[in-house]
């Protein structure tokens, strides 16, 4: 979540779903909330009932559009132009919330004189290194203040065990960006300010120049949105922002799954900051997540580049010891300045009494990263034969990942594979009935992969917590025992660790020390010897000399405290499981602080200090939330203040203050080194300090703004198993976009096996406009074959007016909509839309571009068996896609 | 039953003459439906839970009888969902009680053409052996410059976004101690 993290300091939703009811205007973009987050959508409808204006910006007309006041159909992949034009509208007409902007954002900060904008460099920011496709961020810094630890700072040495085949095409930087999940990027010093915002090099003026060409005319040209419709949105958003009113933004994967995804969110962050909508009721940016605990699995990551609480994984070249590790990553000011305390407490949670001051708290036990070790790089390593063992746990990459065939080829080349799921998903059976068996590319007998399928326990069969989209931890209780040999992941990993430790007991090999010294005692309950989830939560929360800790502010860097995830410290305050609190909503205020527990410190709206003016008074009665109580000398209000409780609004930090003491009393963004929301991000992002429009990697048109067509720092892997459609190809003239339906869940592993859901959505289909249907001879309810350079899939045709052809760059662009839930197994079956997608990644978080790519569509079913291969050879030849070589 | 009672017992007459004018309650009740009780009222216990699908995080009540899940409904106390569930949340009883759910360990040997049965403890032991072996074979102590790596690039993991925080915690902790760094889920947004 570097888009939010670098803007505000934390990568989570800035607000909570129920708070949407307080909004005066809600913009839903990059999300079909009514269908994908239906129950959360009731709060949008609640706002509408109270008079709010609801705007839906999306390529497709969906059930969200149906109940919105305005639907803006725009071309998939053009959102930055639309949002950038809103920013430009605000700046040109001086509609920003000026007092908020001057006090709470970095608008007044002065930049260096050698910074150059894409407007000057035809689409590149200053500092671009053409050979490695990376940026040197030096020139993006504030004047006299140099930035540290930006996303792109840890570049690899060329060829450093990178699985790709052509070093020049990749830059393999680590996804440092995720460590902005909590704590913004580091600046070494605070900037100079010009509060009049007139200095030609202040952020406000730089921003204004940067977005000057993002006009309604450009929106029409690039997004296909008519100027009247744009004006209606611009008017609604600006009228409903300011002292008395607030506007909220909701987004989902429609924004993130792009080669410029983080920058989409940055653009909305800039707009919301200019309008003064962050940290205030009815405002904010709500990231809508697709999995029950997707926020939790980032906070306590099953990710390669971070440790719990967004502490980065140490990098081999830079983090030789604990001192260098924390020196690099902790800012001088802001709460991230306590990085050493958070890290030492984590090491204590991992290695208990073995972690001592004399051995650097076992810092050396941590494995090091050297580049991008994300899932797509892992797959390429599997295909190369370097990665031999694979655990697939509650996911289904054989149909759920972009270029699904690559995933299967990777799995077919392993020594061993462990799949843990409820049902026999495609990832468990690829060796038997995968598409490559049908085409003859693979034969079962030749696949050497040893496969273990272990049945998993369901949420009703285990205790534990999920963290939902609003950072809220909610505990679920075990209701029944799991059937047969089904077990929880907690059981599996605990016992696997225990067995490995037993087998290695007595080993003198130093590499086994981290395993043997591990603190690994979680009790064993009942006949199944289930470890206690509550004990694990207690370790996550942390403890000190006096027992359980209640707040991360209690963490120490001297080894006297331990905490497995510092941002979750407090979830077991007083030794009580706060995530299990269930005081009925009706018996509480609308904020419902006693239902579950939200990180950090049970705060429901982040940066809520900004709901008061610099003096600490509410901006308005109507938008009162958290304020300074001068009599009591403390912050108070409807929520837990996201601020030190007794720091006076007029507190001025001394010059040499560090950590939170360096944050002034009127600086609400306490995780940022300068306490402010970043309109311009001098550090933290790989692809630019400000968002700028690039076309999707596979786009039918040129870039209207620059000669630089696509994101210059995207990660592309042009290889025989991941061919790209040539830009502007006549063979692949249409745009397709993938999305979800209400009745299914991600790759379908948890929904295609259910009779109710399979009956509601029985079959894979594609959505096309009547015009496209006519042009291609597609029949409603008939079959269509959809083709990209990767492969061809078939789907039932749904001809609908809801798909709108758009006029873009002087030509009509047709879009094809594809829900991506299907695969060959289960009750409801069909081809997987992910077969069509290529692996091309955002440089900040390495997420695939799934929302905009090109394709062809034709009537009829796809060829079966080896016929599919000849069919594809023909397509690739006609499109000029190379057959051999990289 | 007399003719008069018989006539007055007609649903349409009851609807016309009684308080249930829309025919949604008492007017249309039959002897059979009067004797029915909802599964929820006969449950041995009701357990508080959370929907396992999307990140809205709707509250669920799990009804249990004789050690089996008999129904899953929305929790009216939840300030987020206020008792509602969408089609997925409402169908989650089928997720946990599905007849096609696998409850035994299955094993496919290298080059094998079909599944075989394997006891759970045997499978755990075999997996532990494979982890140890791969880790030994594919290990990096340092890079070319002598910097510590202390890792194995031979083992990878995918998953976590559908799991509990506590499970993600143990996964990351164990993998880190093993030196396995290629850990991923679908949270890259
Ligand atoms: S019931 Fe529907 S909206 Fe609620 S958490 Fe489950 S999937 Fe999401």
PDB file of C-alpha atoms and ligand atoms in Angstrom, chain A residues 36-40, chain B residues 51-58 60 81 84-90, ligand 1:
ATOM      1  CA  UNK A  36     -17.890  -6.879  -4.334  1.00  0.00           C
ATOM      2  CA  UNK A  37     -18.396  -5.508  -0.829  1.00  0.00           C
ATOM      3  CA  UNK A  38     -22.183  -5.650  -0.648  1.00  0.00           C
ATOM      4  CA  UNK A  39     -22.693  -5.444   3.076  1.00  0.00           C
ATOM      5  CA  UNK A  40     -20.210  -2.592   3.476  1.00  0.00           C
TER       6      UNK A  40
ATOM      7  CA  UNK B  51     -17.374 -14.240   7.534  1.00  0.00           C
ATOM      8  CA  UNK B  52     -14.345 -15.865   5.871  1.00  0.00           C
ATOM      9  CA  UNK B  53     -14.801 -14.388   2.389  1.00  0.00           C
ATOM     10  CA  UNK B  54     -14.213 -10.681   1.885  1.00  0.00           C
ATOM     11  CA  UNK B  55     -12.716  -7.958   4.030  1.00  0.00           C
ATOM     12  CA  UNK B  56     -15.968  -6.241   4.958  1.00  0.00           C
ATOM     13  CA  UNK B  57     -15.783  -8.543   7.967  1.00  0.00           C
ATOM     14  CA  UNK B  58     -19.450  -9.281   8.566  1.00  0.00           C
ATOM     15  CA  UNK B  60     -21.653 -14.372  11.812  1.00  0.00           C
ATOM     16  CA  UNK B  81     -22.894  -5.568   9.080  1.00  0.00           C
ATOM     17  CA  UNK B  84     -26.682  -8.789   7.056  1.00  0.00           C
ATOM     18  CA  UNK B  85     -24.729 -11.255   4.933  1.00  0.00           C
ATOM     19  CA  UNK B  86     -24.282 -11.252   1.169  1.00  0.00           C
ATOM     20  CA  UNK B  87     -24.772 -14.424  -0.942  1.00  0.00           C
ATOM     21  CA  UNK B  88     -21.279 -15.676  -0.104  1.00  0.00           C
ATOM     22  CA  UNK B  89     -21.586 -15.127   3.620  1.00  0.00           C
ATOM     23  CA  UNK B  90     -25.078 -16.672   3.560  1.00  0.00           C
TER      24      UNK B  90
HETATM   25  S1  LIG C   1     -21.062 -11.615   3.962  1.00  0.00           S
HETATM   26 FE1  LIG C   1     -20.406 -10.884   1.972  1.00  0.00          FE
HETATM   27  S2  LIG C   1     -19.911  -8.733   2.341  1.00  0.00           S
HETATM   28 FE2  LIG C   1     -19.980  -9.714   4.347  1.00  0.00          FE
HETATM   29  S3  LIG C   1     -17.834 -10.311   4.727  1.00  0.00           S
HETATM   30 FE3  LIG C   1     -18.891 -12.058   3.813  1.00  0.00          FE
HETATM   31  S4  LIG C   1     -18.406 -11.880   1.627  1.00  0.00           S
HETATM   32 FE4  LIG C   1     -18.018  -9.888   2.554  1.00  0.00          FE
END
